[in-house]
XYZ file of C-alpha atoms in Angstrom:
740
model
C 86.507 62.619 113.837
C 82.941 63.835 111.696
C 82.325 60.243 110.946
C 82.411 59.408 114.689
C 79.895 62.618 115.368
C 77.742 61.463 112.817
C 77.343 58.020 114.310
C 76.862 59.346 117.753
C 74.393 61.889 116.292
C 72.212 58.502 115.151
C 72.297 57.118 118.786
C 71.420 60.098 120.545
C 68.061 59.913 118.796
C 64.700 59.203 121.036
C 63.377 55.428 120.500
C 60.155 53.600 121.736
C 60.966 49.833 122.749
C 57.428 48.037 123.844
C 56.177 51.127 125.090
C 58.818 52.407 127.130
C 60.708 55.690 125.933
C 64.455 55.450 126.450
C 66.847 58.630 125.553
C 70.096 57.840 124.389
C 73.049 59.698 125.197
C 76.329 58.398 123.404
C 78.396 59.869 126.691
C 76.150 57.461 129.039
C 76.072 54.565 126.430
C 78.876 52.318 127.174
C 80.362 50.109 123.859
C 79.936 46.900 125.374
C 75.878 47.579 126.174
C 75.570 48.879 122.803
C 77.318 45.693 121.548
C 74.559 43.484 123.910
C 71.733 45.336 122.660
C 72.932 45.278 119.082
C 73.025 41.039 120.003
C 69.547 41.288 121.045
C 68.298 42.951 118.358
C 70.005 40.235 116.172
C 68.687 37.546 117.866
C 64.845 38.813 118.315
C 62.004 36.998 117.163
C 60.949 38.688 113.643
C 58.036 40.588 113.086
C 55.700 38.982 110.300
C 55.616 40.369 107.002
C 52.275 42.326 105.888
C 50.418 40.608 103.282
C 51.875 41.894 100.046
C 49.649 44.226 97.918
C 49.060 41.071 95.125
C 48.089 38.308 98.119
C 45.389 41.492 99.169
C 44.001 41.930 95.351
C 44.034 38.174 95.163
C 41.874 37.980 98.481
C 39.763 40.597 97.187
C 38.918 39.022 93.753
C 38.238 36.211 95.471
C 35.731 37.360 98.005
C 34.040 39.488 95.313
C 33.879 36.386 93.129
C 31.946 34.160 95.718
C 29.543 36.880 96.835
C 28.647 37.449 93.089
C 27.859 33.365 93.155
C 25.182 33.524 96.159
C 21.786 32.514 95.966
C 19.818 35.754 95.836
C 16.048 36.319 96.364
C 14.960 40.322 96.729
C 11.649 41.224 97.857
C 10.283 43.986 94.979
C 10.535 43.964 91.241
C 8.638 45.544 88.318
C 4.771 46.548 89.056
C 4.256 47.678 85.344
C 2.255 51.264 85.750
C 3.617 51.728 89.008
C 7.303 51.448 87.894
C 9.717 49.334 89.841
C 9.283 49.148 93.687
C 10.789 47.492 96.882
C 8.636 44.926 97.979
C 7.931 46.703 101.660
C 6.345 49.648 100.300
C 3.656 48.448 97.502
C 0.529 46.424 98.370
C 1.675 43.425 96.358
C 3.505 40.182 96.661
C 6.586 40.552 94.425
C 9.655 38.983 94.184
C 12.879 38.416 91.943
C 15.356 35.777 91.213
C 18.679 36.651 90.364
C 21.279 35.616 87.353
C 23.320 34.148 89.749
C 21.025 31.411 91.207
C 20.015 31.079 87.593
C 23.934 30.434 86.623
C 24.379 28.134 89.484
C 21.700 25.919 88.986
C 22.485 25.532 85.425
C 18.896 26.504 84.488
C 18.021 26.036 80.983
C 14.732 26.834 81.028
C 12.283 29.514 82.769
C 10.196 26.303 84.221
C 13.774 25.229 86.183
C 14.423 28.471 87.438
C 10.626 28.843 89.052
C 11.247 25.396 90.965
C 12.617 27.627 93.509
C 9.234 29.637 94.111
C 6.943 27.679 96.773
C 3.906 29.610 94.951
C 4.354 28.598 91.374
C 4.111 24.635 89.904
C 5.288 24.170 86.430
C 3.356 21.926 83.709
C 3.492 20.970 79.901
C 0.740 23.073 77.400
C -1.781 20.745 75.740
C -0.504 18.420 73.517
C 3.010 19.850 73.237
C 6.275 20.521 74.809
C 5.551 24.752 76.067
C 5.931 25.286 80.011
C 2.673 26.378 81.552
C 3.236 28.155 84.876
C 0.190 27.579 87.563
C -0.286 30.866 90.401
C -2.879 30.873 92.977
C -4.574 28.111 90.978
C -4.882 29.980 87.528
C -2.340 29.444 84.433
C 0.333 31.710 83.237
C 1.215 30.645 79.269
C 4.535 31.032 78.553
C 3.923 33.242 75.859
C 2.090 35.946 78.823
C 4.942 36.228 80.584
C 6.414 40.215 80.251
C 9.750 41.211 79.711
C 10.602 44.670 81.005
C 6.867 44.770 81.531
C 5.854 44.489 77.821
C 3.454 41.599 76.894
C 3.741 39.700 73.342
C 7.389 39.805 72.826
C 8.369 36.377 75.101
C 9.063 33.412 72.932
C 6.370 31.243 73.056
C 6.560 27.376 74.522
C 9.977 27.502 76.123
C 12.319 30.498 77.041
C 15.971 30.444 77.759
C 16.989 32.372 81.107
C 20.557 32.722 80.410
C 19.741 36.761 78.915
C 18.031 37.852 81.832
C 19.226 39.290 85.087
C 16.159 38.848 87.226
C 13.323 36.672 87.192
C 10.171 38.169 88.767
C 7.258 36.774 90.048
C 4.220 38.795 91.152
C 1.238 36.821 93.047
C -1.995 37.907 92.083
C -4.119 39.897 89.908
C -2.669 42.390 87.626
C -4.925 43.873 85.162
C -4.252 47.407 86.398
C -0.528 47.101 86.630
C 0.396 45.276 83.644
C -3.130 44.703 81.360
C -4.705 41.634 80.056
C -2.051 39.541 78.590
C -2.697 38.816 75.222
C -3.314 34.967 75.629
C -5.765 35.063 78.139
C -3.790 34.005 81.135
C -1.783 35.417 83.803
C -4.695 35.707 86.099
C -3.675 34.499 89.317
C 0.176 36.101 88.784
C 2.418 37.438 86.636
C 5.983 36.417 85.606
C 8.388 39.205 84.467
C 12.084 39.070 82.890
C 14.916 41.730 83.337
C 17.081 41.901 80.671
C 21.041 42.173 81.779
C 22.784 45.186 81.425
C 26.516 46.272 81.517
C 27.497 47.090 85.202
C 30.436 49.408 85.975
C 32.682 46.111 86.913
C 33.930 45.095 83.679
C 32.817 41.266 83.173
C 34.143 38.632 80.710
C 32.717 35.057 81.993
C 32.770 31.655 80.574
C 30.822 28.453 81.704
C 31.314 25.120 80.513
C 28.269 23.061 81.567
C 27.352 19.431 81.185
C 24.051 17.594 82.213
C 23.274 14.084 82.575
C 22.720 11.619 80.359
C 24.641 13.626 77.780
C 23.975 17.313 77.577
C 26.685 19.551 76.807
C 27.028 23.023 76.628
C 28.550 26.144 77.645
C 27.650 30.235 77.506
C 29.869 33.247 77.525
C 28.716 36.615 79.193
C 30.843 39.737 78.460
C 30.057 43.609 79.887
C 31.764 46.570 79.253
C 30.923 50.251 79.545
C 32.679 53.170 77.814
C 33.309 56.751 77.027
C 33.565 59.847 79.533
C 31.399 58.878 82.818
C 31.220 55.367 81.172
C 28.077 56.335 79.480
C 27.949 53.890 76.619
C 27.507 50.149 78.021
C 27.472 46.439 76.274
C 26.363 43.400 77.262
C 26.687 40.199 75.360
C 25.509 36.763 75.877
C 25.352 33.824 74.164
C 24.761 30.400 75.417
C 23.982 26.805 73.839
C 23.524 23.336 74.572
C 22.849 20.277 73.139
C 22.719 16.160 73.835
C 20.636 13.812 75.354
C 18.532 14.386 78.340
C 17.972 12.156 81.876
C 14.727 10.715 79.885
C 15.432 7.801 77.891
C 16.261 9.147 74.386
C 15.074 12.568 74.591
C 17.136 15.195 73.168
C 16.868 18.932 73.333
C 19.207 21.576 71.923
C 19.180 25.338 72.493
C 21.163 28.118 71.420
C 20.830 31.956 72.719
C 22.582 35.324 71.633
C 21.621 38.332 73.025
C 23.059 42.061 72.910
C 22.290 45.067 75.192
C 23.417 48.147 74.283
C 22.814 51.541 76.361
C 23.793 55.072 76.833
C 23.083 57.549 79.110
C 23.356 61.052 80.275
C 22.323 63.355 83.409
C 18.643 63.566 82.117
C 18.224 60.772 79.562
C 18.779 56.688 79.032
C 18.626 54.877 75.969
C 18.550 50.839 76.084
C 18.303 48.823 72.939
C 18.185 44.688 73.356
C 18.438 42.472 70.354
C 18.116 38.626 70.810
C 17.631 35.731 68.926
C 16.413 32.237 70.547
C 16.563 28.260 68.911
C 15.218 25.552 71.312
C 13.984 22.042 70.182
C 13.126 18.760 71.179
C 13.387 15.344 69.804
C 11.378 12.321 70.770
C 10.453 13.991 74.075
C 8.365 12.431 76.281
C 4.755 14.037 76.462
C 2.088 14.510 79.009
C -0.528 11.450 79.869
C -4.209 11.948 79.104
C -6.513 9.830 80.916
C -9.169 7.447 79.179
C -12.876 7.961 79.949
C -14.261 5.166 82.596
C -10.740 4.857 84.755
C -11.303 4.390 88.395
C -7.932 5.678 89.436
C -4.863 7.189 88.246
C -2.069 4.821 86.582
C 1.055 4.161 88.520
C 4.033 6.346 87.287
C 6.621 4.312 85.207
C 10.124 4.539 85.670
C 11.551 7.917 86.556
C 13.565 7.499 83.288
C 11.085 6.047 80.959
C 9.824 7.335 77.726
C 6.478 6.727 76.654
C 7.083 9.225 73.603
C 7.716 8.119 69.808
C 11.031 8.477 68.100
C 9.571 10.729 65.178
C 7.954 13.715 67.622
C 9.974 16.749 67.727
C 9.917 20.494 68.212
C 11.980 23.387 66.681
C 11.077 26.827 67.978
C 12.887 29.932 66.604
C 12.573 33.813 67.671
C 13.960 36.934 67.098
C 12.572 39.809 69.564
C 13.764 42.575 71.212
C 12.802 46.519 72.499
C 13.880 49.969 72.657
C 13.162 51.854 75.860
C 13.957 55.409 76.432
C 13.335 57.468 79.556
C 13.913 61.133 79.912
C 13.800 63.622 83.591
C 12.009 66.470 82.378
C 12.460 67.468 85.924
C 13.526 66.310 89.543
C 9.947 65.308 89.391
C 8.803 64.565 86.196
C 9.957 61.462 84.196
C 8.855 60.176 81.303
C 9.280 56.915 79.309
C 8.555 54.956 76.088
C 9.057 51.193 75.277
C 8.786 49.731 71.800
C 8.790 45.971 71.673
C 8.505 42.952 68.987
C 8.737 39.800 68.249
C 9.068 37.205 65.152
C 8.403 33.369 65.371
C 8.514 30.470 63.520
C 7.540 27.291 64.856
C 7.205 23.562 63.560
C 6.369 20.170 65.749
C 4.978 17.218 65.720
C 3.715 16.210 68.437
C 2.038 12.751 70.009
C -0.040 12.281 73.175
C -0.658 8.810 74.816
C -4.219 8.263 76.395
C -4.095 5.340 78.505
C -7.234 3.462 78.771
C -6.344 0.252 81.411
C -4.538 1.260 84.681
C -3.454 -1.969 85.562
C -1.904 -2.894 82.160
C -0.543 0.430 81.056
C -2.345 0.173 77.878
C -3.228 3.299 75.769
C -3.105 4.508 72.279
C -0.921 7.024 70.417
C -1.984 9.926 68.336
C 0.091 12.522 66.252
C -0.539 16.114 64.967
C 1.333 18.264 63.254
C 1.128 21.744 63.839
C 3.224 25.155 61.872
C 3.160 28.052 63.913
C 4.366 31.840 63.291
C 3.673 35.209 65.127
C 4.369 38.996 64.465
C 3.921 40.969 67.667
C 4.827 44.286 68.656
C 4.200 45.967 71.907
C 4.538 49.500 73.409
C 4.028 51.102 76.434
C 4.606 55.101 77.077
C 3.660 57.227 80.138
C 4.689 60.058 82.700
C 5.515 59.657 86.447
C 5.265 62.802 88.124
C 6.293 63.525 92.064
C 4.035 66.804 93.805
C 3.029 67.508 96.942
C -0.103 69.080 98.290
C 0.144 70.668 101.896
C 1.311 67.290 104.057
C 0.635 64.594 100.990
C 3.201 63.628 98.769
C 1.773 62.113 95.549
C 2.952 59.646 92.669
C 1.036 59.766 89.839
C 1.251 57.826 86.821
C -0.321 58.003 83.551
C 0.214 56.631 80.060
C -0.972 53.692 78.027
C 0.002 50.732 76.082
C -0.655 48.631 73.233
C 0.190 44.635 71.984
C -0.734 43.461 68.464
C -0.621 40.092 67.692
C -0.910 38.293 63.874
C -0.876 34.401 64.586
C -0.354 32.279 61.451
C -1.045 28.377 61.986
C -2.571 25.255 60.320
C -2.619 21.399 61.387
C -2.976 18.136 60.548
C -3.264 14.619 62.223
C -3.646 10.966 61.572
C -6.123 9.066 62.247
C -7.046 6.357 63.705
C -4.931 5.563 66.713
C -2.386 3.247 67.311
C -1.549 1.367 70.366
C 1.145 1.293 72.757
C 1.593 0.926 76.403
C 2.329 3.413 79.633
C 5.228 0.887 81.014
C 6.284 -0.928 77.653
C 6.110 1.753 74.978
C 5.639 0.101 71.196
C 7.618 2.866 69.318
C 7.217 3.490 65.391
C 9.955 4.732 63.754
C 8.067 6.919 61.517
C 5.213 8.981 62.146
C 1.534 7.448 60.408
C 0.165 8.966 57.649
C -1.492 12.364 58.074
C -5.238 11.514 56.993
C -6.479 14.877 58.418
C -5.233 18.228 57.293
C -6.430 22.012 56.885
C -5.923 23.994 53.931
C -2.255 25.977 53.654
C -0.291 23.595 55.947
C 2.593 23.595 54.380
C 1.888 27.805 53.940
C 0.018 28.973 56.968
C -2.385 31.778 56.873
C -3.527 34.360 59.316
C -6.110 32.621 61.731
C -6.076 35.029 64.752
C -5.477 38.841 65.124
C -5.484 40.663 68.963
C -5.443 44.263 69.158
C -5.209 45.285 73.001
C -4.863 48.881 73.897
C -5.188 50.769 77.390
C -4.978 53.990 79.130
C -4.094 54.147 82.788
C -4.066 56.930 85.874
C -3.154 55.934 89.612
C -2.260 58.756 92.468
C -0.032 56.958 95.154
C -0.734 59.336 98.420
C 1.762 58.864 101.378
C 0.872 60.614 104.692
C 2.649 60.689 107.925
C 6.362 60.818 106.859
C 5.851 58.220 104.410
C 4.295 55.521 107.081
C 1.161 55.289 105.156
C 0.761 55.232 101.401
C -2.462 55.044 99.715
C -2.590 53.865 96.035
C -5.953 54.428 93.708
C -6.267 54.270 90.104
C -7.777 52.502 87.004
C -7.176 51.096 83.788
C -9.420 51.379 80.783
C -8.750 48.417 78.264
C -10.360 47.683 75.014
C -9.743 43.948 73.629
C -10.097 43.191 69.571
C -10.156 39.915 68.782
C -10.569 38.697 65.265
C -10.444 34.769 64.386
C -10.142 33.516 60.571
C -11.019 30.059 58.803
C -8.516 27.367 58.846
C -9.476 26.515 55.127
C -10.558 29.669 53.617
C -8.933 32.400 55.566
C -11.681 34.458 55.770
C -12.602 36.327 58.768
C -15.131 34.231 60.998
C -15.466 35.602 64.156
C -15.094 39.301 65.602
C -15.561 40.939 69.150
C -14.287 44.365 70.415
C -14.903 44.983 74.265
C -14.215 47.883 76.776
C -13.353 47.501 80.310
C -12.306 49.351 83.299
C -10.435 47.451 86.118
C -9.951 49.708 89.140
C -7.385 49.369 92.241
C -7.118 50.159 95.371
C -4.197 49.436 97.822
C -3.094 50.603 100.971
C 0.635 50.437 102.926
C 1.055 50.862 106.572
C 4.905 50.917 107.892
C 4.499 50.421 111.502
C 7.791 50.440 111.594
C 11.225 51.134 109.286
C 11.433 47.651 108.631
C 7.879 46.330 108.685
C 4.520 47.077 106.710
C 0.881 45.522 106.703
C -1.000 46.068 103.244
C -4.452 45.768 101.451
C -5.335 45.624 97.736
C -8.466 45.263 95.869
C -7.796 44.650 92.510
C -8.940 42.655 89.130
C -7.430 40.177 86.769
C -8.930 40.373 83.002
C -8.873 37.954 80.585
C -10.639 37.294 76.773
C -14.252 36.023 76.509
C -14.669 32.536 75.743
C -16.259 31.592 72.380
C -19.251 29.218 72.325
C -18.056 26.059 70.111
C -19.508 22.193 69.947
C -22.690 21.200 69.651
C -24.567 23.955 71.536
C -27.319 26.165 69.997
C -25.186 29.356 70.137
C -22.631 28.096 68.597
C -19.825 30.783 67.164
C -20.983 33.300 70.460
C -18.308 35.289 71.741
C -18.596 36.266 75.378
C -17.573 39.379 77.264
C -13.741 39.241 78.721
C -13.498 37.736 82.029
C -13.045 39.845 85.089
C -11.480 37.990 88.180
C -11.867 39.787 91.781
C -9.036 39.611 94.124
C -8.950 40.934 97.927
C -5.711 40.214 99.426
C -4.182 41.546 103.182
C -0.471 40.655 103.882
C 2.505 41.648 106.062
C 6.295 41.740 105.604
C 9.684 42.161 106.993
C 12.587 43.314 105.358
C 15.902 44.370 107.019
C 17.775 44.392 103.565
C 19.448 40.859 103.952
C 16.350 39.457 105.357
C 12.685 39.588 104.201
C 10.001 37.638 104.984
C 6.002 38.195 103.758
C 2.732 36.467 104.491
C -0.534 37.119 102.659
C -4.163 36.304 102.644
C -6.196 36.422 99.626
C -9.119 35.430 97.869
C -9.773 35.387 94.246
C -13.305 34.338 92.244
C -13.115 33.719 88.307
C -16.250 33.086 86.098
C -16.157 29.494 83.978
C -17.969 28.339 80.738
C -19.778 25.745 80.700
C -22.273 23.761 78.670
C -26.101 23.653 80.225
C -29.540 22.177 78.925
C -31.443 24.872 76.820
C -35.005 24.793 78.319
C -37.037 21.742 77.550
C -35.582 21.891 73.779
C -33.508 18.905 74.791
C -30.025 20.738 73.209
C -27.219 22.543 75.206
C -26.388 26.111 75.376
C -23.104 27.587 76.155
C -23.097 29.796 78.993
C -20.773 31.868 81.704
C -22.291 31.133 85.053
C -20.004 28.659 86.402
C -17.408 29.894 89.107
C -14.033 28.822 90.965
C -13.170 30.313 94.025
C -9.681 30.261 94.953
C -8.688 31.085 98.667
C -5.310 30.787 100.350
C -2.186 31.736 102.119
C 1.314 31.931 101.031
C 4.513 32.783 103.266
C 7.948 33.601 101.896
C 11.312 33.695 103.360
C 14.513 35.089 101.487
C 17.866 36.117 102.703
C 20.463 35.317 105.312
C 19.347 33.701 108.434
C 23.197 33.940 110.335
C 26.673 34.594 108.596
C 27.275 31.816 105.956
C 23.515 30.723 106.075
C 21.187 31.559 103.257
C 17.582 30.222 103.199
C 15.060 31.067 100.293
C 11.303 29.215 100.294
C 8.143 29.115 101.894
C 4.804 27.649 101.639
C 1.292 28.101 99.822
C -1.940 26.661 101.061
C -4.398 26.819 98.664
C -8.405 26.111 98.524
C -9.428 25.960 94.768
C -13.189 25.437 94.762
C -15.889 24.780 92.178
C -18.705 26.850 92.398
C -21.995 27.083 90.408
C -21.536 24.126 88.085
C -23.968 22.534 85.830
C -26.318 20.875 87.746
C -24.598 21.432 91.037
C -22.895 18.289 90.137
C -19.307 19.380 91.457
C -20.282 22.130 93.572
C -18.093 22.544 96.253
C -15.196 19.953 94.458
C -11.436 21.163 94.197
C -10.025 22.618 90.924
C -8.586 20.401 88.856
C -4.755 19.974 89.244
C -4.668 22.451 91.999
C -2.854 21.237 95.313
C -3.935 22.101 98.440
C -0.122 23.131 99.491
C 3.103 23.392 97.935
C 6.194 23.571 99.968
C 10.069 25.223 98.728
C 12.855 25.508 100.918
C 16.669 26.075 99.189
C 19.193 26.002 101.974
C 23.099 27.475 101.421
C 25.723 26.874 103.774
C 29.364 28.094 103.527
C 31.593 25.725 104.529
C 33.959 27.670 107.387
C 36.524 25.312 106.998
C 37.012 25.645 103.456
C 36.841 29.023 101.985
C 34.646 29.525 99.129
C 33.026 26.222 99.343
C 29.412 26.004 99.666
C 26.659 23.200 100.085
C 23.448 23.441 98.758
C 20.292 21.844 99.601
C 16.789 21.805 98.169
C 13.206 20.226 98.972
C 9.964 20.200 96.658
C 6.825 19.253 98.209
C 3.468 19.176 96.635
C 0.055 18.173 97.809
C -2.304 15.917 96.541
C -4.383 16.590 92.854
C -7.487 15.815 91.485
C -7.502 14.949 87.651
C -10.874 15.314 87.156
C -14.066 17.832 88.055
C -15.752 14.637 89.871
C -12.829 13.949 92.124
C -12.535 10.562 91.985
C -9.284 10.929 90.172
C -6.519 11.618 92.966
C -3.087 12.299 92.249
C -1.005 11.716 95.240
C 1.228 13.852 97.288
C 5.325 14.028 96.260
C 8.472 15.247 97.324
C 11.957 16.157 95.688
C 15.095 16.340 97.102
C 18.256 18.033 95.538
C 21.551 18.514 96.476
C 24.562 20.671 95.175
C 27.624 22.012 96.204
C 30.370 24.590 94.556
C 33.670 26.024 95.328
C 35.087 29.276 93.990
C 38.756 29.582 94.053
C 41.725 31.632 92.221
C 43.909 30.402 89.187
C 46.305 32.344 87.759
C 44.846 35.239 89.647
C 41.125 35.032 87.642
C 38.271 33.537 89.891
C 36.973 30.012 88.915
C 33.683 28.206 90.163
C 33.188 24.725 90.029
C 29.852 23.116 90.305
C 28.291 19.815 90.841
C 24.480 18.986 91.858
C 22.140 16.480 91.470
C 18.416 16.697 91.173
C 15.786 14.205 92.358
C 18.401 12.481 94.821
C 16.309 9.532 95.518
C 15.002 9.077 91.741
C 11.597 9.295 92.710
C 8.942 8.511 90.380
C 5.917 10.907 90.718
C 3.077 12.619 88.829
C 4.479 15.983 88.876
C 1.038 17.785 87.613
C -2.718 17.500 86.904
C -3.333 20.059 85.741
C -5.783 20.635 82.927
C -6.867 16.681 83.660
C -3.608 15.593 82.216
C -0.488 14.263 83.558
C 3.191 15.379 83.719
C 5.486 12.850 85.284
C 8.521 14.676 87.280
C 12.345 14.190 85.582
C 14.444 11.338 86.776
C 17.799 11.512 89.045
C 19.588 14.228 86.871
C 23.295 14.633 87.595
C 24.764 18.319 86.690
C 28.479 19.813 86.506
C 29.824 23.076 85.070
C 33.344 25.347 85.737
C 32.947 28.988 85.329
C 35.815 31.325 84.845
C 36.113 35.034 84.829
C 38.782 37.530 82.866
């Protein structure tokens, strides 16, 4: 009886079915009806079970991994004296390329990363394999690239990008923001690298990659945070590659090891970065020099043709790092100090090819051996103060920087030149004897010493609820340069000059997502020294000052940003002119190069699943006040009239985790001489890639495949400096990444 009552008690509970309330009483529900309802319940379609916790977790892992692989270019970055800022809030054109872009494209050098930027073009240095970057018609040497705002601590010639979380590009002069670059370049723009640092999410990433024709390599990226509040962080990066490139016979190798260690509490942050890099090139394909008397530029050889010599090589070794300390003295006062250093050891046997006959490709080779070493130190310190005076907010930045560089080098070379051919090279298995050499070629002595220090001050005033911001400031910079004889090691030249470079910048926000800006800023570089058969040989001139005016507009909604900029830059040029009626020449700085241009950038998500990065740069680089007026109005050597870059990523809707990527790079025609008679045709390159992110054993994996120069086009990529660099042939890339 008690069991029956218990059963009736369960049956008399209220029940809901399809939104209808049924009150069931045991006395009114017959046994047949109960059986019928039970039968219907047994035969009703079953409700689909909810995803398991494990399945949901796998889905989250896959989504996070896919998002980390996206191409990302953000507006903003580090602006030296002004600190790290959003692009929308500053009167300068700056953007940042993230580490996932570097990983997805398997970039082995900094130049390969900057192939994504529409306002940057890359070439080689004079007679070597170093990368040289052109921004707004002016060069940036690889050793004038900055790390976290510090000059003098970046590896020379080639930079391995695997250590860096961001590659930042600033278009325009930056003498106030960053000071003068020790190599005398970075006038038309600045490149700044940001080291990777441990994030809050644990990371263990292993990558294997392959690049045709036979380069293999891999990388390990490890990051963890420890301790209370995760106050301690460790980020370790190891990467390497070796093998033959897509150029015939050319082999390259690289190895890089980096460690970033950081600690923080509520008011203080400390970061230590320590790194080692080795890069090398054997039987490298060099740039092409043009002999006198040529009336046109030679046709490029087959894209994979190597017209270099088997005995050429370069081996580059660097140890570098930095220490950064930040402290909040109060909620309105931040203090910071950075110390950086670099030690380098380079050796290279180089060979240049000079074409003397365009029709046949007949040419001559030269050879040069250069050992090179540097010991550099760089420091920076300052205060960032926020105060208010009535309705006006002030951000005051004050501080100073210093750079010391000591260079040890020598040289030896062979003469006479020996015959070869651009289209059918003659390979000499051993290097010709070195017939001329400086002293100490086996033990290079100090050849140059550069010391730079500066003091800066600025005030950024914000009005009308931050809708208007006016920045005004200046930097006093002293440049001291000593030159030493290659043969006696005695000091031969010296100068010390102090210069003040001001800045004025204005930003107006018509809406929260838009801004209009203006800047007047200067560039600064070392003055030239008279050399050659001139009456004032040895004279050192004051530092070059480059004046820039720029106006632009920006739009940024977080997922999509766009900018347009118009600018004008003027820089003095050195030249030899007649010294009265004496029949001799005198070296002067009376020439002028004026660059004017328009830049447009678009970065971000167009619609969900479709992302774009790219833009265009149009430039008019005119020569003014040339010797005797012979070249007035001509375009400067190696500066294309326009450049276009476009990167498009599309997530395939029918295959989750799959993305296809297309890229186009186009460069307008260039002139290889000041007379504008040697014309280098415009060129276009197409790249195609795809990647797929999936789970294997609950771990995300990404497989990538790409083809650069899909059409295997032959073209001269650059004529900057009056010499030619050929573009790379069709190159296949493959990589596989997994995370633990």
